mmCIF file of C-alpha atoms and ligand atoms in Angstrom:
data_model
loop_
_atom_site.group_PDB
_atom_site.id
_atom_site.type_symbol
_atom_site.label_atom_id
_atom_site.label_comp_id
_atom_site.label_asym_id
_atom_site.label_seq_id
_atom_site.Cartn_x
_atom_site.Cartn_y
_atom_site.Cartn_z
ATOM 1 C CA MET A 21 121.419 103.117 154.493
ATOM 2 C CA THR A 22 120.648 106.814 153.835
ATOM 3 C CA PRO A 23 117.163 108.310 154.552
ATOM 4 C CA THR A 24 116.862 108.940 150.822
ATOM 5 C CA GLY A 25 117.253 105.194 150.205
ATOM 6 C CA HIS A 26 114.450 104.446 152.745
ATOM 7 C CA SER A 27 111.992 106.868 151.183
ATOM 8 C CA ARG A 28 112.812 105.606 147.708
ATOM 9 C CA ARG A 29 112.091 102.041 148.839
ATOM 10 C CA ARG A 30 108.807 103.147 150.488
ATOM 11 C CA GLY A 31 107.834 104.988 147.288
ATOM 12 C CA GLY A 32 108.655 101.905 145.194
ATOM 13 C CA GLY A 33 106.529 99.733 147.516
ATOM 14 C CA LYS A 34 103.538 102.035 147.135
ATOM 15 C CA PHE A 35 103.903 102.012 143.360
ATOM 16 C CA THR A 36 103.945 98.182 143.324
ATOM 17 C CA LEU A 37 100.825 98.086 145.502
ATOM 18 C CA VAL A 38 98.966 100.525 143.224
ATOM 19 C CA CYS A 39 99.977 98.472 140.163
ATOM 20 C CA MET A 40 98.796 95.230 141.794
ATOM 21 C CA ALA A 41 95.490 96.844 142.792
ATOM 22 C CA ALA A 42 94.996 98.119 139.235
ATOM 23 C CA ILE A 43 95.705 94.667 137.780
ATOM 24 C CA ILE A 44 93.322 92.944 140.242
ATOM 25 C CA LEU A 45 90.629 95.545 139.444
ATOM 26 C CA ALA A 46 91.112 95.108 135.690
ATOM 27 C CA VAL A 47 90.885 91.296 135.952
ATOM 28 C CA ALA A 48 87.784 91.570 138.168
ATOM 29 C CA ILE A 49 86.071 93.847 135.629
ATOM 30 C CA GLN A 50 87.156 91.697 132.683
ATOM 31 C CA ARG A 51 85.785 88.520 134.337
ATOM 32 C CA ASP A 52 82.575 90.278 135.399
ATOM 33 C CA VAL A 53 83.376 89.806 139.114
ATOM 34 C CA ILE A 54 82.786 93.548 139.294
ATOM 35 C CA VAL A 55 80.071 94.602 136.831
ATOM 36 C CA LEU A 56 80.815 98.279 136.235
ATOM 37 C CA LYS A 57 77.419 99.114 134.793
ATOM 38 C CA HIS A 58 75.854 98.273 138.163
ATOM 39 C CA TRP A 59 77.868 101.133 139.652
ATOM 40 C CA VAL A 60 78.350 103.588 136.802
ATOM 41 C CA PRO A 61 75.497 104.669 134.436
ATOM 42 C CA GLU A 62 76.014 103.086 131.024
ATOM 43 C CA ARG A 63 76.232 106.447 129.288
ATOM 44 C CA TYR A 64 79.531 107.128 131.083
ATOM 45 C CA LEU A 65 81.136 103.866 129.938
ATOM 46 C CA PRO A 66 83.117 104.468 126.728
ATOM 47 C CA TRP A 67 82.553 100.901 125.494
ATOM 48 C CA ALA A 68 78.762 100.842 126.077
ATOM 49 C CA PRO A 69 76.567 101.516 122.994
ATOM 50 C CA LEU A 70 75.422 105.077 122.301
ATOM 51 C CA HIS A 71 71.707 105.789 122.825
ATOM 52 C CA LEU A 72 69.498 108.599 121.564
ATOM 53 C CA GLU A 73 68.647 109.629 125.111
ATOM 54 C CA ASP A 74 72.276 109.835 126.327
ATOM 55 C CA PRO A 75 72.883 113.511 127.150
ATOM 56 C CA PRO A 76 75.694 115.311 125.293
ATOM 57 C CA GLY A 77 79.084 115.168 126.974
ATOM 58 C CA LEU A 78 82.668 114.160 126.389
ATOM 59 C CA VAL A 79 81.957 110.418 126.470
ATOM 60 C CA THR A 80 78.988 110.592 124.075
ATOM 61 C CA ARG A 81 81.027 112.830 121.810
ATOM 62 C CA TRP A 82 83.838 110.306 121.749
ATOM 63 C CA LYS A 83 81.340 107.525 121.000
ATOM 64 C CA LEU A 84 79.940 109.596 118.111
ATOM 65 C CA SER A 85 83.415 110.094 116.674
ATOM 66 C CA ARG A 86 83.999 106.309 116.813
ATOM 67 C CA LEU A 87 80.891 105.441 114.747
ATOM 68 C CA ASP A 88 82.813 106.261 111.593
ATOM 69 C CA GLN A 89 85.069 103.258 112.138
ATOM 70 C CA ASN A 90 82.309 101.023 113.432
ATOM 71 C CA PRO A 91 79.579 100.731 110.768
ATOM 72 C CA GLU A 92 77.767 97.915 112.623
ATOM 73 C CA ALA A 93 77.431 99.968 115.808
ATOM 74 C CA CYS A 94 76.263 102.966 113.780
ATOM 75 C CA ARG A 95 73.643 100.917 111.938
ATOM 76 C CA ALA A 96 72.507 99.298 115.191
ATOM 77 C CA PHE A 97 71.883 102.769 116.669
ATOM 78 C CA LEU A 98 69.533 103.704 113.809
ATOM 79 C CA GLU A 99 67.745 100.338 113.773
ATOM 80 C CA ASN A 100 67.218 100.297 117.531
ATOM 81 C CA GLU A 101 66.511 103.951 118.252
ATOM 82 C CA VAL A 102 64.814 105.443 115.168
ATOM 83 C CA PRO A 103 63.741 102.619 112.825
ATOM 84 C CA ARG A 104 60.953 104.679 111.218
ATOM 85 C CA ARG A 105 63.006 107.737 110.393
ATOM 86 C CA VAL A 106 65.562 106.248 108.001
ATOM 87 C CA THR A 107 65.879 103.660 105.231
ATOM 88 C CA SER A 108 69.205 101.938 104.499
ATOM 89 C CA LEU A 109 70.769 102.525 101.081
ATOM 90 C CA PRO A 110 72.998 100.114 99.154
ATOM 91 C CA ASP A 111 76.700 101.076 99.063
ATOM 92 C CA SER A 112 77.770 102.952 95.972
ATOM 93 C CA ILE A 113 81.498 102.812 95.175
ATOM 94 C CA THR A 114 82.774 105.302 92.615
ATOM 95 C CA ASP A 115 86.235 106.220 91.362
ATOM 96 C CA SER A 116 85.521 109.902 91.911
ATOM 97 C CA GLY A 117 86.015 110.008 95.683
ATOM 98 C CA CYS A 118 82.278 110.306 96.228
ATOM 99 C CA ASP A 119 81.501 106.870 97.657
ATOM 100 C CA LEU A 120 78.336 106.280 99.605
ATOM 101 C CA ILE A 121 79.113 103.670 102.240
ATOM 102 C CA ASN A 122 76.827 102.713 105.098
ATOM 103 C CA SER A 123 74.380 105.437 104.117
ATOM 104 C CA VAL A 124 70.696 105.986 104.741
ATOM 105 C CA ARG A 125 67.887 108.157 103.470
ATOM 106 C CA VAL A 126 66.450 110.334 106.222
ATOM 107 C CA HIS A 127 62.712 110.650 105.556
ATOM 108 C CA ASP A 128 61.121 114.059 105.097
ATOM 109 C CA ARG A 129 58.347 113.316 107.556
ATOM 110 C CA SER A 130 57.985 111.141 110.620
ATOM 111 C CA THR A 131 55.689 110.843 113.568
ATOM 112 C CA ASP A 132 58.500 111.232 116.092
ATOM 113 C CA GLY A 133 60.656 114.018 114.698
ATOM 114 C CA VAL A 134 60.802 117.186 112.626
ATOM 115 C CA ARG A 135 59.501 117.417 109.063
ATOM 116 C CA PHE A 136 62.068 118.299 106.376
ATOM 117 C CA ASN A 137 61.386 120.171 103.128
ATOM 118 C CA LYS A 138 62.637 117.000 101.420
ATOM 119 C CA SER A 139 64.278 113.707 102.366
ATOM 120 C CA PHE A 140 68.063 113.522 102.166
ATOM 121 C CA ILE A 141 70.931 111.043 101.912
ATOM 122 C CA ALA A 142 73.156 110.852 104.983
ATOM 123 C CA SER A 143 76.155 108.775 105.958
ATOM 124 C CA CYS A 144 75.224 106.756 109.010
ATOM 125 C CA PRO A 145 77.316 108.982 111.347
ATOM 126 C CA LEU A 146 75.641 112.117 109.916
ATOM 127 C CA ALA A 147 72.183 110.635 110.508
ATOM 128 C CA VAL A 148 73.092 109.742 114.105
ATOM 129 C CA SER A 149 74.607 113.185 114.734
ATOM 130 C CA TRP A 150 71.518 114.922 113.338
ATOM 131 C CA LEU A 151 69.083 112.807 115.346
ATOM 132 C CA ARG A 152 70.980 113.403 118.578
ATOM 133 C CA PHE A 153 71.267 117.131 117.798
ATOM 134 C CA GLU A 154 67.528 117.349 117.050
ATOM 135 C CA ARG A 155 66.693 115.568 120.299
ATOM 136 C CA HIS A 156 69.104 117.346 122.661
ATOM 137 C CA GLY A 157 70.203 120.594 121.015
ATOM 138 C CA LEU A 158 67.629 121.939 118.569
ATOM 139 C CA GLN A 159 64.477 121.380 120.626
ATOM 140 C CA ALA A 160 66.156 122.614 123.805
ATOM 141 C CA ALA A 161 67.233 125.836 122.044
ATOM 142 C CA ALA A 162 63.689 126.395 120.714
ATOM 143 C CA GLN A 163 62.169 125.764 124.129
ATOM 144 C CA GLU A 164 64.625 127.980 125.996
ATOM 145 C CA VAL A 165 64.710 130.939 123.620
ATOM 146 C CA LEU A 166 61.261 130.862 121.978
ATOM 147 C CA GLY A 167 59.160 128.723 124.311
ATOM 148 C CA SER A 168 58.137 126.606 121.331
ATOM 149 C CA ARG A 169 59.071 123.413 119.472
ATOM 150 C CA VAL A 170 60.688 123.011 116.078
ATOM 151 C CA THR A 171 58.342 121.112 113.771
ATOM 152 C CA GLY A 172 60.012 121.725 110.412
ATOM 153 C CA VAL A 173 63.549 122.124 109.045
ATOM 154 C CA THR A 174 64.542 123.508 105.642
ATOM 155 C CA HIS A 175 67.808 122.122 104.311
ATOM 156 C CA LEU A 176 69.748 122.910 101.138
ATOM 157 C CA GLY A 177 71.160 119.422 100.610
ATOM 158 C CA SER A 178 73.589 116.862 101.971
ATOM 159 C CA TYR A 179 75.143 114.742 99.224
ATOM 160 C CA ALA A 180 76.979 116.464 96.365
ATOM 161 C CA CYS A 181 80.024 115.077 94.558
ATOM 162 C CA ARG A 182 82.229 118.163 94.754
ATOM 163 C CA ASN A 183 85.301 119.752 96.322
ATOM 164 C CA ILE A 184 85.085 122.328 99.091
ATOM 165 C CA TYR A 185 83.566 125.567 97.711
ATOM 166 C CA GLY A 186 83.458 123.797 94.333
ATOM 167 C CA ARG A 187 87.139 124.694 93.748
ATOM 168 C CA GLU A 188 89.026 122.579 91.245
ATOM 169 C CA ASN A 189 92.215 122.096 93.270
ATOM 170 C CA ALA A 190 90.714 121.689 96.727
ATOM 171 C CA ARG A 191 90.062 118.513 98.685
ATOM 172 C CA ARG A 192 86.724 116.720 98.557
ATOM 173 C CA SER A 193 83.963 118.348 100.605
ATOM 174 C CA GLU A 194 82.222 116.524 103.460
ATOM 175 C CA HIS A 195 79.219 116.668 101.123
ATOM 176 C CA ALA A 196 81.001 114.358 98.658
ATOM 177 C CA THR A 197 80.382 111.440 101.026
ATOM 178 C CA ALA A 198 77.085 112.674 102.541
ATOM 179 C CA ASP A 199 78.891 113.589 105.772
ATOM 180 C CA ALA A 200 77.350 117.070 105.986
ATOM 181 C CA LEU A 201 73.932 118.731 105.879
ATOM 182 C CA ASP A 202 73.319 122.407 105.060
ATOM 183 C CA VAL A 203 70.441 123.834 107.100
ATOM 184 C CA ALA A 204 68.773 127.137 106.209
ATOM 185 C CA GLY A 205 65.638 127.522 108.323
ATOM 186 C CA PHE A 206 63.209 126.322 110.968
ATOM 187 C CA ARG A 207 59.438 126.265 111.418
ATOM 188 C CA LEU A 208 58.081 126.439 114.970
ATOM 189 C CA SER A 209 54.955 124.820 116.374
ATOM 190 C CA ASP A 210 53.435 128.292 116.908
ATOM 191 C CA GLY A 211 53.748 128.973 113.148
ATOM 192 C CA ARG A 212 56.850 131.183 113.248
ATOM 193 C CA GLU A 213 59.476 130.716 110.512
ATOM 194 C CA ILE A 214 63.088 131.571 111.282
ATOM 195 C CA ARG A 215 65.552 131.634 108.410
ATOM 196 C CA LEU A 216 69.104 132.381 107.433
ATOM 197 C CA PRO A 217 70.257 134.914 106.439
ATOM 198 C CA ALA A 218 67.199 137.131 107.157
ATOM 199 C CA ASP A 219 67.022 136.432 110.906
ATOM 200 C CA TRP A 220 70.760 136.274 111.633
ATOM 201 C CA THR A 221 71.752 139.218 113.836
ATOM 202 C CA ALA A 222 74.913 140.366 115.577
ATOM 203 C CA ALA A 223 76.083 138.434 118.643
ATOM 204 C CA GLY A 224 74.452 139.917 121.738
ATOM 205 C CA ALA A 225 71.476 141.403 119.820
ATOM 206 C CA GLN A 226 68.194 141.261 121.725
ATOM 207 C CA ASP A 227 65.868 139.826 119.056
ATOM 208 C CA SER A 228 64.647 136.336 119.852
ATOM 209 C CA ALA A 229 64.989 134.933 116.315
ATOM 210 C CA GLY A 230 68.661 135.884 116.164
ATOM 211 C CA GLN A 231 69.250 134.533 119.666
ATOM 212 C CA PHE A 232 67.580 131.276 118.673
ATOM 213 C CA LEU A 233 69.833 130.877 115.614
ATOM 214 C CA ARG A 234 72.932 131.480 117.733
ATOM 215 C CA ALA A 235 71.701 128.957 120.316
ATOM 216 C CA VAL A 236 71.113 126.449 117.499
ATOM 217 C CA GLN A 237 74.649 126.918 116.215
ATOM 218 C CA GLN A 238 76.106 126.563 119.703
ATOM 219 C CA ALA A 239 74.129 123.366 120.301
ATOM 220 C CA ALA A 240 75.150 121.987 116.901
ATOM 221 C CA CYS A 241 78.791 122.406 117.898
ATOM 222 C CA GLU A 242 78.204 119.809 120.626
ATOM 223 C CA SER A 243 76.829 117.226 118.188
ATOM 224 C CA PHE A 244 78.857 117.746 114.996
ATOM 225 C CA GLY A 245 82.600 117.745 114.302
ATOM 226 C CA THR A 246 82.423 120.772 112.001
ATOM 227 C CA VAL A 247 79.874 123.612 112.202
ATOM 228 C CA LEU A 248 80.211 126.664 109.943
ATOM 229 C CA GLY A 249 77.758 129.572 109.887
ATOM 230 C CA PRO A 250 77.285 133.146 108.640
ATOM 231 C CA ASP A 251 80.087 134.536 110.839
ATOM 232 C CA TYR A 252 82.597 132.219 109.142
ATOM 233 C CA ASN A 253 82.448 133.521 105.569
ATOM 234 C CA ALA A 254 80.166 134.735 102.795
ATOM 235 C CA ALA A 255 79.727 131.199 101.424
ATOM 236 C CA HIS A 256 77.849 130.315 104.636
ATOM 237 C CA ARG A 257 75.759 133.473 104.987
ATOM 238 C CA ASP A 258 72.523 131.613 104.241
ATOM 239 C CA HIS A 259 73.007 128.275 106.031
ATOM 240 C CA PHE A 260 74.687 126.288 108.761
ATOM 241 C CA HIS A 261 77.052 123.620 107.483
ATOM 242 C CA LEU A 262 76.800 120.657 109.880
ATOM 243 C CA GLY A 263 79.488 118.042 109.218
ATOM 244 C CA THR A 264 80.710 114.948 111.011
ATOM 245 C CA ARG A 265 84.437 115.222 110.270
ATOM 246 C CA GLY A 266 86.794 117.234 112.430
ATOM 247 C CA TRP A 267 86.632 117.786 116.163
ATOM 248 C CA SER A 268 85.092 120.958 117.591
ATOM 249 C CA VAL A 269 85.436 123.114 114.491
ATOM 250 C CA CYS A 270 82.803 125.736 115.432
ATOM 251 C CA ARG A 271 82.852 129.028 113.523
HETATM 252 ZN ZN1 ZN B 18 77.876 122.465 103.570
#
């Protein structure tokens, strides 16, 4: 037998061993002989439920993207984590492509979150994305850049039965199914108000309000599928569009 034949047989043996080990490991996990969550924090397990406190990362982002196809898991998140901040809405099926399915009303005021200028309708995934963004992104940006907390948020609306940019021959907007929220300004606990477009400044500018808005947009990109701001186009000069569809669209 040639040396090449020997090494090929050794390589094949190793491959079989690795396969057998993988199968034994999979069976042990499946039968709870090895309980993974005893060894790995739950937030790193793709099949474990998403929690408000789970820090942003690839796994939490993947879990967020899956909530769209898993209405029960999405609803369970809101009921378990933030029961006082939202109220469930009945489904509304239309023939205009503007269905509201598994939607909630996010209240304008709550004891454990920011106050909005008015309540708004949100698809369940949008509500979850906002609440996680508020908890991990928005408050962290305010603390880091301004040394303060965000207490109020001004939005321009979430649900609107229309196409993108209101064009006749375009596809339906994320707003047509309450999958996006347009945010225009923030009130801080020290009384400051920071708004688009007035406080938006060039990238790298030294003013703290402008730096805060850029930090907010950057943080939003980690919680939402689509984030569009003043640098994108004139239609977004006065707000951030925060939408759940897409993956890492951040402009
Ligand atoms: Zn929008």
